[in-house]
Coordinates of C-alpha atoms in Angstrom, one line a residue:
Chain A
M1 CA 116.1 86.1 85.1
K2 CA 115.0 86.7 88.7
A3 CA 111.9 88.9 89.2
I4 CA 113.5 90.4 92.3
E5 CA 117.1 90.3 93.4
V6 CA 118.0 92.1 96.7
S7 CA 121.7 92.2 97.7
H8 CA 123.0 93.5 101.0
L9 CA 120.4 96.1 101.3
I10 CA 120.8 98.5 104.2
K11 CA 118.5 101.4 105.0
K12 CA 119.2 103.8 107.9
F13 CA 117.0 106.6 109.1
G14 CA 119.5 108.6 111.2
S15 CA 120.7 106.3 113.9
L16 CA 117.9 103.8 113.3
T17 CA 118.7 100.8 111.1
A18 CA 115.5 99.9 109.3
L19 CA 117.1 97.2 107.1
N20 CA 120.2 95.5 108.2
D21 CA 122.0 94.0 105.2
I22 CA 119.2 91.9 103.8
S23 CA 119.5 89.7 100.7
F24 CA 117.0 87.5 99.0
S25 CA 115.7 86.8 95.5
V26 CA 112.3 86.0 94.0
G27 CA 112.0 83.8 90.9
E28 CA 109.8 84.7 88.0
G29 CA 106.3 83.2 88.5
E30 CA 106.9 82.6 92.2
T31 CA 104.5 83.6 94.9
F32 CA 106.6 85.1 97.7
G33 CA 105.4 86.0 101.1
F34 CA 107.0 88.7 103.1
L35 CA 106.1 88.4 106.8
G36 CA 107.0 90.3 109.9
P37 CA 105.7 92.2 112.8
N38 CA 104.9 95.9 112.6
G39 CA 108.0 97.9 112.2
A40 CA 110.1 95.0 111.1
G41 CA 111.1 96.6 107.8
K42 CA 108.4 95.2 105.4
T43 CA 107.2 98.6 104.2
T44 CA 110.7 100.0 103.9
T45 CA 111.7 97.0 101.7
I46 CA 108.7 97.6 99.5
R47 CA 109.3 101.3 99.2
I48 CA 112.9 100.6 98.1
L49 CA 111.8 97.9 95.6
T50 CA 109.2 100.2 94.1
G51 CA 111.8 103.0 93.8
V52 CA 110.0 105.4 96.2
S53 CA 112.8 105.3 98.7
R54 CA 116.5 104.9 98.2
P55 CA 118.7 102.4 100.0
T56 CA 121.6 103.6 102.2
S57 CA 123.7 100.9 100.6
G58 CA 123.2 97.6 98.7
T59 CA 121.3 97.0 95.5
A60 CA 117.9 95.8 94.4
T61 CA 116.8 94.9 90.9
I62 CA 113.4 94.1 89.3
F63 CA 113.8 91.9 86.2
G64 CA 117.4 93.0 86.0
H65 CA 116.6 96.8 86.2
D66 CA 118.3 98.5 89.2
V67 CA 115.6 100.2 91.2
E68 CA 117.8 103.1 92.1
H69 CA 119.5 103.9 88.8
D70 CA 117.0 102.5 86.3
T71 CA 113.9 103.3 88.3
I72 CA 111.4 103.9 85.5
A73 CA 112.2 100.7 83.6
A74 CA 112.1 98.7 86.9
R75 CA 108.6 100.1 87.7
Q76 CA 107.2 99.6 84.2
S77 CA 106.4 95.9 84.6
V78 CA 105.3 96.2 88.2
G79 CA 101.8 96.5 89.7
I80 CA 101.5 97.9 93.2
V81 CA 98.5 97.3 95.5
S82 CA 99.2 99.3 98.7
E83 CA 97.8 98.5 102.1
N84 CA 95.6 101.6 101.9
S85 CA 92.9 101.5 99.3
N86 CA 94.5 104.6 97.6
V87 CA 91.8 105.3 95.0
Y88 CA 90.5 108.7 94.1
D89 CA 87.1 109.1 95.7
D90 CA 86.1 112.0 93.5
L91 CA 86.7 110.1 90.3
T92 CA 84.6 107.2 89.0
A93 CA 85.9 103.6 89.0
W94 CA 86.4 104.0 85.2
Q95 CA 88.4 107.2 85.6
N96 CA 90.5 105.7 88.3
L97 CA 91.5 102.9 86.0
M98 CA 92.1 105.2 83.1
F99 CA 94.3 107.4 85.2
S100 CA 96.3 104.5 86.5
A101 CA 96.7 103.0 83.0
E102 CA 97.9 106.4 81.7
L103 CA 100.5 106.6 84.4
Y104 CA 101.8 103.2 83.1
H105 CA 101.7 104.4 79.5
V106 CA 99.1 101.9 78.4
G107 CA 97.6 102.8 75.0
R108 CA 94.1 104.1 74.8
K109 CA 92.5 101.0 73.1
E110 CA 94.4 98.6 75.3
R111 CA 93.5 100.4 78.5
E112 CA 89.8 100.6 77.7
E113 CA 89.7 96.9 77.0
K114 CA 91.7 96.1 80.1
A115 CA 89.6 98.3 82.3
T116 CA 86.4 96.7 81.0
E117 CA 87.8 93.2 81.7
L118 CA 89.0 94.1 85.2
L119 CA 85.8 95.8 86.2
K120 CA 83.9 92.7 85.1
K121 CA 86.4 90.4 86.9
F122 CA 86.1 92.4 90.1
E123 CA 82.3 92.7 89.9
L124 CA 82.4 96.5 89.6
Y125 CA 81.3 96.8 86.0
D126 CA 77.8 98.0 87.0
R127 CA 79.3 100.8 89.0
S128 CA 81.9 101.9 86.4
N129 CA 80.6 105.4 86.1
D130 CA 79.8 105.9 89.8
K131 CA 82.2 108.1 91.9
V132 CA 84.2 106.0 94.3
H133 CA 83.2 107.9 97.4
G134 CA 80.0 105.8 97.5
F135 CA 81.8 102.5 97.4
S136 CA 82.2 100.1 100.3
K137 CA 85.6 99.2 101.8
G138 CA 85.6 95.9 99.9
M139 CA 84.7 97.6 96.6
K140 CA 87.5 100.2 97.0
R141 CA 89.9 97.3 97.8
R142 CA 88.8 95.5 94.6
L143 CA 89.3 98.7 92.6
T144 CA 92.7 99.2 94.1
L145 CA 93.7 95.7 93.0
A146 CA 92.3 96.3 89.5
M147 CA 94.3 99.5 89.3
G148 CA 97.4 97.5 90.2
M149 CA 96.7 95.1 87.4
V150 CA 95.7 97.6 84.6
N151 CA 99.2 97.5 83.1
S152 CA 99.3 93.7 83.0
P153 CA 102.3 93.5 85.3
R154 CA 104.8 90.7 85.4
L155 CA 105.3 91.3 89.1
I156 CA 102.7 92.5 91.6
F157 CA 103.2 93.8 95.1
L158 CA 100.2 93.0 97.3
D159 CA 100.3 94.7 100.6
E160 CA 97.6 93.2 102.9
P161 CA 95.3 92.5 100.0
T162 CA 92.4 91.0 102.0
S163 CA 92.8 92.6 105.4
G164 CA 89.5 93.5 107.1
L165 CA 87.3 92.7 104.0
D166 CA 83.9 91.2 103.7
V167 CA 83.6 87.6 102.5
Q168 CA 82.6 88.5 98.9
S169 CA 85.5 90.8 98.3
N170 CA 87.9 88.4 100.0
L171 CA 86.8 85.5 97.8
I172 CA 87.0 87.6 94.6
I173 CA 90.5 88.9 95.5
R174 CA 91.8 85.4 96.3
E175 CA 90.4 84.1 93.1
V176 CA 92.0 86.8 91.1
V177 CA 95.3 86.3 92.8
S178 CA 95.1 82.6 92.0
D179 CA 94.5 83.5 88.4
L180 CA 97.5 85.8 88.4
V181 CA 99.7 83.0 89.7
R182 CA 98.3 80.6 87.1
A183 CA 99.2 83.2 84.4
G184 CA 102.8 83.2 85.6
V185 CA 102.7 86.6 87.3
T186 CA 105.2 86.9 90.2
V187 CA 103.4 87.8 93.4
F188 CA 105.2 89.6 96.3
L189 CA 102.7 89.3 99.2
T190 CA 102.9 91.1 102.5
T191 CA 100.3 90.0 105.0
H192 CA 99.5 89.7 108.7
N193 CA 97.3 86.7 107.8
I194 CA 99.9 84.0 108.2
E195 CA 97.5 81.3 107.1
E196 CA 96.9 83.2 103.9
A197 CA 100.7 83.2 103.3
N198 CA 100.9 79.5 104.2
V199 CA 98.2 78.6 101.6
M200 CA 99.3 81.0 98.8
C201 CA 103.0 81.2 98.9
D202 CA 105.7 79.1 97.3
R203 CA 108.2 80.6 99.8
V204 CA 108.1 83.0 102.6
A205 CA 110.6 85.3 104.2
I206 CA 110.3 86.3 107.8
I207 CA 111.8 89.7 108.6
N208 CA 112.3 91.0 112.2
K209 CA 114.0 94.1 113.3
G210 CA 115.4 94.7 109.9
N211 CA 116.9 91.2 109.5
I212 CA 115.6 88.3 107.5
V213 CA 115.5 85.5 110.1
A214 CA 114.2 82.8 107.8
I215 CA 113.4 82.2 104.2
D216 CA 112.1 79.0 102.8
A217 CA 109.0 77.1 101.7
P218 CA 106.3 77.1 104.4
E219 CA 106.5 73.3 104.9
S220 CA 110.3 73.4 105.2
L221 CA 110.0 76.1 107.8
K222 CA 107.5 74.1 109.8
K223 CA 109.9 71.2 109.8
T224 CA 112.5 73.3 111.6
I225 CA 110.3 73.5 114.7
Q226 CA 108.8 70.1 115.0
S227 CA 109.0 70.5 118.8
V228 CA 106.1 72.9 118.5
Q229 CA 103.4 70.2 118.0
S230 CA 100.1 70.5 119.6
I231 CA 96.9 68.7 120.5
E232 CA 93.5 70.3 120.2
V233 CA 91.0 68.8 122.7
A234 CA 87.3 69.7 123.3
F235 CA 85.6 68.6 126.6
D236 CA 81.9 68.6 127.2
R237 CA 82.6 71.3 129.9
N238 CA 85.2 73.7 128.6
S239 CA 85.6 75.9 131.7
T240 CA 88.7 78.1 131.8
D241 CA 89.5 76.5 135.1
H242 CA 91.0 73.7 133.2
L243 CA 93.7 76.0 131.7
D244 CA 95.8 76.0 134.9
E245 CA 95.5 72.3 135.6
L246 CA 96.2 71.3 132.0
S247 CA 99.3 73.4 131.9
H248 CA 100.7 71.5 134.9
L249 CA 100.2 68.1 133.2
P250 CA 103.5 66.3 132.5
M251 CA 105.2 66.9 129.1
V252 CA 102.9 69.9 128.4
N253 CA 104.8 73.1 127.4
D254 CA 101.9 75.5 127.0
V255 CA 98.1 75.6 126.9
R256 CA 95.8 78.1 125.1
K257 CA 92.1 78.3 124.9
A258 CA 91.1 78.4 121.3
G259 CA 87.3 78.9 121.0
D260 CA 85.6 75.9 122.5
K261 CA 88.8 73.9 122.5
F262 CA 92.1 73.8 124.4
K263 CA 95.3 73.9 122.3
I264 CA 98.1 72.0 124.2
F265 CA 101.7 72.4 123.0
T266 CA 104.0 69.5 123.5
E267 CA 107.0 67.6 122.1
F268 CA 105.3 64.3 122.9
P269 CA 101.8 64.3 121.5
S270 CA 101.1 60.6 121.7
E271 CA 102.1 60.4 125.4
V272 CA 100.1 63.6 126.2
I273 CA 97.0 62.1 124.6
D274 CA 97.2 59.3 127.2
V275 CA 97.6 61.9 130.0
L276 CA 94.6 63.8 128.7
V277 CA 92.4 60.8 128.6
A278 CA 93.3 60.1 132.2
Y279 CA 92.7 63.7 133.1
A280 CA 89.2 63.6 131.6
H281 CA 88.4 60.4 133.4
L282 CA 89.6 61.8 136.7
H283 CA 87.5 65.0 136.3
N284 CA 84.5 63.1 134.9
L285 CA 84.8 64.9 131.6
K286 CA 83.8 63.6 128.2
I287 CA 86.2 64.2 125.3
L288 CA 84.2 65.5 122.4
S289 CA 87.1 65.7 120.0
I290 CA 90.9 65.4 120.0
T291 CA 93.3 66.2 117.2
T292 CA 97.0 66.3 116.9
L293 CA 98.5 69.2 114.9
G294 CA 101.9 69.8 113.5
P295 CA 103.5 73.2 113.9
S296 CA 101.8 76.0 111.9
L297 CA 103.5 78.8 110.0
E298 CA 102.2 81.0 112.7
D299 CA 104.2 78.9 115.3
V300 CA 107.3 79.4 113.1
F301 CA 106.6 83.1 112.9
V302 CA 106.2 83.4 116.7
R303 CA 109.3 81.4 117.4
L304 CA 111.5 83.4 115.0
T305 CA 110.3 86.8 115.7
G306 CA 110.3 86.5 119.5
L307 CA 106.6 87.6 119.7
Q308 CA 104.3 86.2 122.3
R309 CA 100.7 85.1 122.0
A310 CA 98.0 86.8 124.0
G311 CA 94.6 85.2 123.7
D312 CA 93.9 84.5 120.0
G313 CA 96.2 87.3 118.7
I314 CA 100.0 87.8 118.5
H315 CA 101.5 90.7 120.3
A316 CA 105.0 92.1 120.3
I317 CA 107.0 91.9 123.4
D318 CA 107.8 95.4 124.4
Chain B
M1 CA 105.2 113.9 79.2
S2 CA 102.1 111.7 79.0
G3 CA 102.4 111.0 82.7
A4 CA 102.5 114.7 83.4
W5 CA 99.4 115.3 81.3
A6 CA 97.6 112.4 83.1
I7 CA 98.3 114.0 86.4
A8 CA 97.2 117.4 85.2
K9 CA 93.9 115.9 83.9
K10 CA 93.3 114.2 87.2
D11 CA 93.8 117.4 89.1
M12 CA 91.5 119.3 86.8
R13 CA 88.7 116.7 87.4
I14 CA 89.2 116.5 91.2
Y15 CA 90.4 119.9 92.5
Y16 CA 89.3 122.7 90.2
L17 CA 85.9 123.1 91.9
K18 CA 87.0 122.4 95.4
P19 CA 85.8 125.3 97.7
N20 CA 89.2 126.1 99.2
I21 CA 90.7 126.4 95.7
I22 CA 87.9 128.7 94.5
V23 CA 88.3 130.9 97.6
S24 CA 92.1 131.0 97.3
G25 CA 92.3 131.2 93.6
I26 CA 89.4 133.5 92.7
M27 CA 87.8 135.2 95.7
F28 CA 91.0 136.1 97.4
P29 CA 92.6 138.1 94.5
L30 CA 89.2 139.7 93.7
F31 CA 88.6 141.0 97.2
M32 CA 92.3 142.0 97.6
F33 CA 92.0 144.0 94.4
L34 CA 88.7 145.6 95.3
S35 CA 90.1 146.7 98.7
F36 CA 92.9 148.6 97.0
A37 CA 90.9 149.8 93.9
I38 CA 88.0 151.3 95.7
G39 CA 88.7 154.9 96.7
K40 CA 91.5 155.2 94.1
N41 CA 90.9 158.1 91.6
A42 CA 92.3 156.0 88.7
P43 CA 89.7 154.8 86.2
P44 CA 88.8 151.2 86.9
G45 CA 90.0 150.0 83.5
T46 CA 93.6 151.0 84.2
L47 CA 93.6 148.6 87.2
I48 CA 92.9 145.6 84.9
P49 CA 96.6 144.7 84.3
G50 CA 97.2 144.6 88.1
L51 CA 94.1 142.5 88.6
I52 CA 95.2 140.0 85.9
A53 CA 98.7 139.8 87.5
I54 CA 97.5 139.0 91.0
T55 CA 94.8 136.6 89.7
L56 CA 97.4 134.7 87.8
M57 CA 99.6 134.5 90.9
F58 CA 96.9 133.4 93.3
S59 CA 95.1 131.0 91.1
A60 CA 98.2 129.3 89.6
S61 CA 99.7 128.8 93.0
S62 CA 96.6 127.5 94.7
I63 CA 96.0 124.0 93.2
E64 CA 99.0 122.0 94.4
P65 CA 99.2 123.4 98.0
V66 CA 95.7 121.9 98.3
S67 CA 95.9 118.8 96.2
I68 CA 99.2 117.4 97.3
P69 CA 98.7 117.5 101.1
I70 CA 95.2 115.9 100.5
E71 CA 96.8 113.2 98.4
R72 CA 99.4 112.6 101.0
R73 CA 96.7 112.1 103.6
V74 CA 94.7 109.7 101.5
K75 CA 97.9 108.0 100.3
T76 CA 97.2 108.6 96.6
F77 CA 100.4 110.6 96.3
E78 CA 102.3 107.3 96.9
R79 CA 100.7 106.1 93.7
L80 CA 102.2 108.9 91.8
L81 CA 105.6 108.4 93.4
S82 CA 105.7 104.8 92.5
A83 CA 104.5 105.1 88.9
P84 CA 106.9 104.7 86.0
I85 CA 107.3 108.4 85.5
S86 CA 110.2 110.7 86.3
L87 CA 110.1 113.0 89.3
Y88 CA 110.4 115.8 86.7
S89 CA 107.2 114.6 85.0
L90 CA 105.4 114.4 88.4
V91 CA 106.4 117.9 89.3
S92 CA 105.6 119.2 85.8
G93 CA 102.2 117.5 85.8
E94 CA 101.3 119.1 89.1
S95 CA 102.4 122.5 87.9
L96 CA 100.5 122.1 84.6
S97 CA 97.2 121.8 86.3
G98 CA 97.8 125.0 88.3
F99 CA 99.0 126.7 85.1
L100 CA 95.9 125.8 83.0
Y101 CA 93.5 126.7 85.9
S102 CA 95.2 130.0 86.2
L103 CA 95.0 130.9 82.5
G104 CA 91.3 130.0 82.6
I105 CA 90.6 132.1 85.6
A106 CA 92.7 135.1 84.4
C107 CA 90.4 135.3 81.3
L108 CA 87.7 136.7 83.7
P109 CA 89.4 140.0 84.5
L110 CA 90.7 140.1 80.9
A111 CA 87.1 139.8 79.6
I112 CA 85.8 142.3 82.2
G113 CA 88.4 144.8 81.0
V114 CA 87.5 144.3 77.4
I115 CA 83.7 144.1 77.7
V116 CA 82.9 146.3 80.7
F117 CA 85.7 148.9 80.8
H118 CA 86.8 148.8 77.1
T119 CA 90.4 148.7 78.3
P120 CA 92.6 148.8 75.2
I121 CA 95.2 146.1 74.7
V122 CA 98.2 147.5 72.8
H123 CA 100.2 144.3 72.3
A124 CA 97.8 141.3 72.4
L125 CA 100.6 138.7 71.7
I126 CA 102.8 140.1 74.5
L127 CA 99.8 139.9 76.8
A128 CA 99.2 136.2 75.9
I129 CA 103.0 135.4 76.4
S130 CA 103.1 137.3 79.7
M131 CA 100.1 135.5 81.0
I132 CA 101.6 132.1 80.0
F133 CA 104.9 132.7 81.6
T134 CA 103.5 134.4 84.8
A135 CA 101.0 131.5 85.2
F136 CA 103.6 128.8 84.8
C137 CA 106.0 130.6 87.1
F138 CA 103.5 130.8 90.0
A139 CA 102.1 127.3 89.3
T140 CA 105.7 126.0 89.9
L141 CA 105.9 128.1 93.0
G142 CA 102.8 126.4 94.3
T143 CA 104.2 123.0 93.5
L144 CA 107.5 124.0 95.3
F145 CA 105.6 124.9 98.5
A146 CA 103.5 121.8 98.3
A147 CA 106.8 119.8 98.6
Y148 CA 106.7 120.5 102.3
P149 CA 105.9 117.0 103.8
T150 CA 102.6 117.7 105.5
E151 CA 99.1 116.3 105.2
N152 CA 97.7 119.6 106.3
V153 CA 96.5 122.0 103.6
G154 CA 96.5 124.9 106.1
E155 CA 100.2 124.5 106.9
V156 CA 101.2 124.8 103.2
M157 CA 98.8 127.7 102.6
S158 CA 100.0 129.6 105.6
M159 CA 103.6 129.4 104.4
L160 CA 102.7 130.2 100.8
N161 CA 100.7 133.3 101.9
T162 CA 103.6 134.6 103.9
V163 CA 105.3 134.9 100.5
R164 CA 102.4 135.7 98.2
L165 CA 100.9 138.6 100.2
P166 CA 104.1 140.7 100.5
L167 CA 104.7 140.1 96.8
I168 CA 101.6 142.2 96.0
F169 CA 103.1 145.2 97.7
I170 CA 106.6 145.0 96.4
S171 CA 105.9 144.2 92.8
G172 CA 104.4 147.4 91.5
V173 CA 100.9 146.0 91.2
F174 CA 99.2 148.7 93.3
I175 CA 102.1 151.0 94.0
P176 CA 104.2 151.9 90.9
L177 CA 107.8 150.8 91.3
S178 CA 108.9 154.4 90.4
A179 CA 106.9 155.6 93.5
M180 CA 108.7 153.2 95.8
P181 CA 111.8 154.0 97.9
V182 CA 115.1 152.6 96.6
I183 CA 115.1 149.8 99.0
G184 CA 111.6 148.8 97.8
Q185 CA 112.8 148.9 94.2
M186 CA 115.7 146.6 95.1
I187 CA 113.5 144.1 96.8
A188 CA 111.1 144.2 93.8
L189 CA 113.8 142.8 91.7
I190 CA 113.6 139.5 93.5
S191 CA 109.9 139.1 93.0
P192 CA 108.7 137.2 90.0
L193 CA 105.4 139.1 90.1
T194 CA 107.4 142.3 89.3
Y195 CA 108.3 140.9 85.9
G196 CA 104.9 139.4 85.2
N197 CA 103.1 142.6 86.1
D198 CA 105.6 144.7 84.2
M199 CA 105.1 142.7 81.0
I200 CA 101.3 142.7 81.4
E201 CA 101.5 146.5 81.9
Y202 CA 103.5 146.8 78.7
A203 CA 100.9 144.8 76.8
Y204 CA 98.2 147.2 77.9
T205 CA 100.0 150.5 77.9
G206 CA 103.1 150.1 75.8
K207 CA 105.1 151.3 78.8
S208 CA 107.1 149.3 81.2
L209 CA 110.1 149.5 83.6
F210 CA 112.0 146.7 81.9
S211 CA 111.9 145.3 78.3
P212 CA 109.5 142.4 77.7
L213 CA 112.5 140.3 76.8
L214 CA 114.1 140.8 80.1
D215 CA 110.8 140.1 81.9
I216 CA 110.5 136.8 80.1
M217 CA 114.1 135.9 80.8
M218 CA 113.6 136.7 84.5
L219 CA 110.4 134.6 84.6
I220 CA 112.2 131.7 83.0
I221 CA 115.0 131.9 85.6
F222 CA 112.4 131.9 88.4
I223 CA 110.6 128.9 86.8
L224 CA 113.9 127.0 86.6
I225 CA 114.9 127.8 90.2
F226 CA 111.4 126.8 91.5
Q227 CA 111.3 123.6 89.4
V228 CA 114.8 122.4 90.3
T229 CA 114.3 123.2 94.0
A230 CA 110.9 121.4 93.9
N231 CA 112.5 118.3 92.3
Y232 CA 115.2 118.3 95.0
L233 CA 112.7 118.7 97.8
Y234 CA 110.3 116.1 96.6
K235 CA 113.2 113.7 96.3
K236 CA 114.6 114.6 99.7
F237 CA 111.3 114.5 101.6
N238 CA 110.4 111.1 100.2
E239 CA 113.3 109.5 102.0

């Protein structure tokens, strides 16, 4: 049985079509990434899958339960970790977990055991009886994740689980998610961190303007745009003056400055290496390092969503 | 109903001692009452039934208009909406916390009546039943108003007060219905406070405008209307 099955889902808000006939499925035990720019339809999809919002047409099922007509059964085996750390600041960490477990009808003994286990796992056990308003952002995020796991879900929705976190919280959360995957839990991951999706996901779907534009394993998606290969080169003098000159070299499609290096996009990496060596010689530059790179998942994302890069970030084209 | 009870317990822990709930649920009815009671020739003890009625109304309807907009703002309301509980349980749980809060608060004027003014209670059981139904009715009204999709507590409170404040004057709390003009008496029939107050008055004096059975039936009808409308609005505004 599929963990998630979405068929011809359409969601309209007045004249705006937020989801335009999307279909996909997620197998049990799979880690599935759901990527897209802001406003692409990610949150709308999650709200429908969790039964908070109703589709205009189409169907969605969770472990065979229709999210619209069999909502409670569909939600019962699901854990939800929303983008906001939506914990109760005026309750203690323990009370937050107990409340969450009660909402999911977890028995008293089981919920107490599970809460203890999770607080230890997320390194919050020492703060169990402290009110949450004194917690750091990372601690609140860890507690949010613990609350999403208190019912031992078979499927967990993770919305930006590590966004903006300190290193400790980031490492703990990634470790716990890896444990979930090893335990056979299906993970539906929404993230802006494309590298995170690349590393963690079995498959990713890229949604843009309410349409799913690609859905496949990260490596398979990268193969579809082999033309977006690149060379990372570091000179001993990395002045930005080189940007313009490098972009005018033959067979170079685009150049970006990435930290102390230049990232040069080309369809002919081996030929461009020769050109770069000649360029360095001509300008009396010393090449400190040079690496050829295949297309990244981010390159696929940029290509398929029509976004453009600006500096080190990705920005939507207005 | 375990989900509803979990929500009610959560509200009790978080909101019962919030300053704006204390002001709206306790201070507001008390000062409102004093402003009308002072200067009246009636013995203070005879005003206890009215004080209980408006305390029930204000305190029962004060929890959700505060808690739900706050929870919308901090996104914890989304947690309730996506939990494996029915919308009916969610709405009931929210109402339950207002109901229990109100019963607890209404015990204050009740105790003052008994201990300070020695106000006799003719039908104790009817008093208990009237308090339960009145409290639940206004708790459901509070939940209904909190369905308005805002993150601003003030917005919900303003709307609610435009309904609650006139109810005091048209429900026979301070001005007996028999002393009101016919049009006033007609309007009083559409106020749930009329029936709650009437039943509490009966419990204290043995006299009332309607029979206690009719009062209960009318309160049940109001509860059903508020509950069904609240369910509909929560569903509609989540889209």
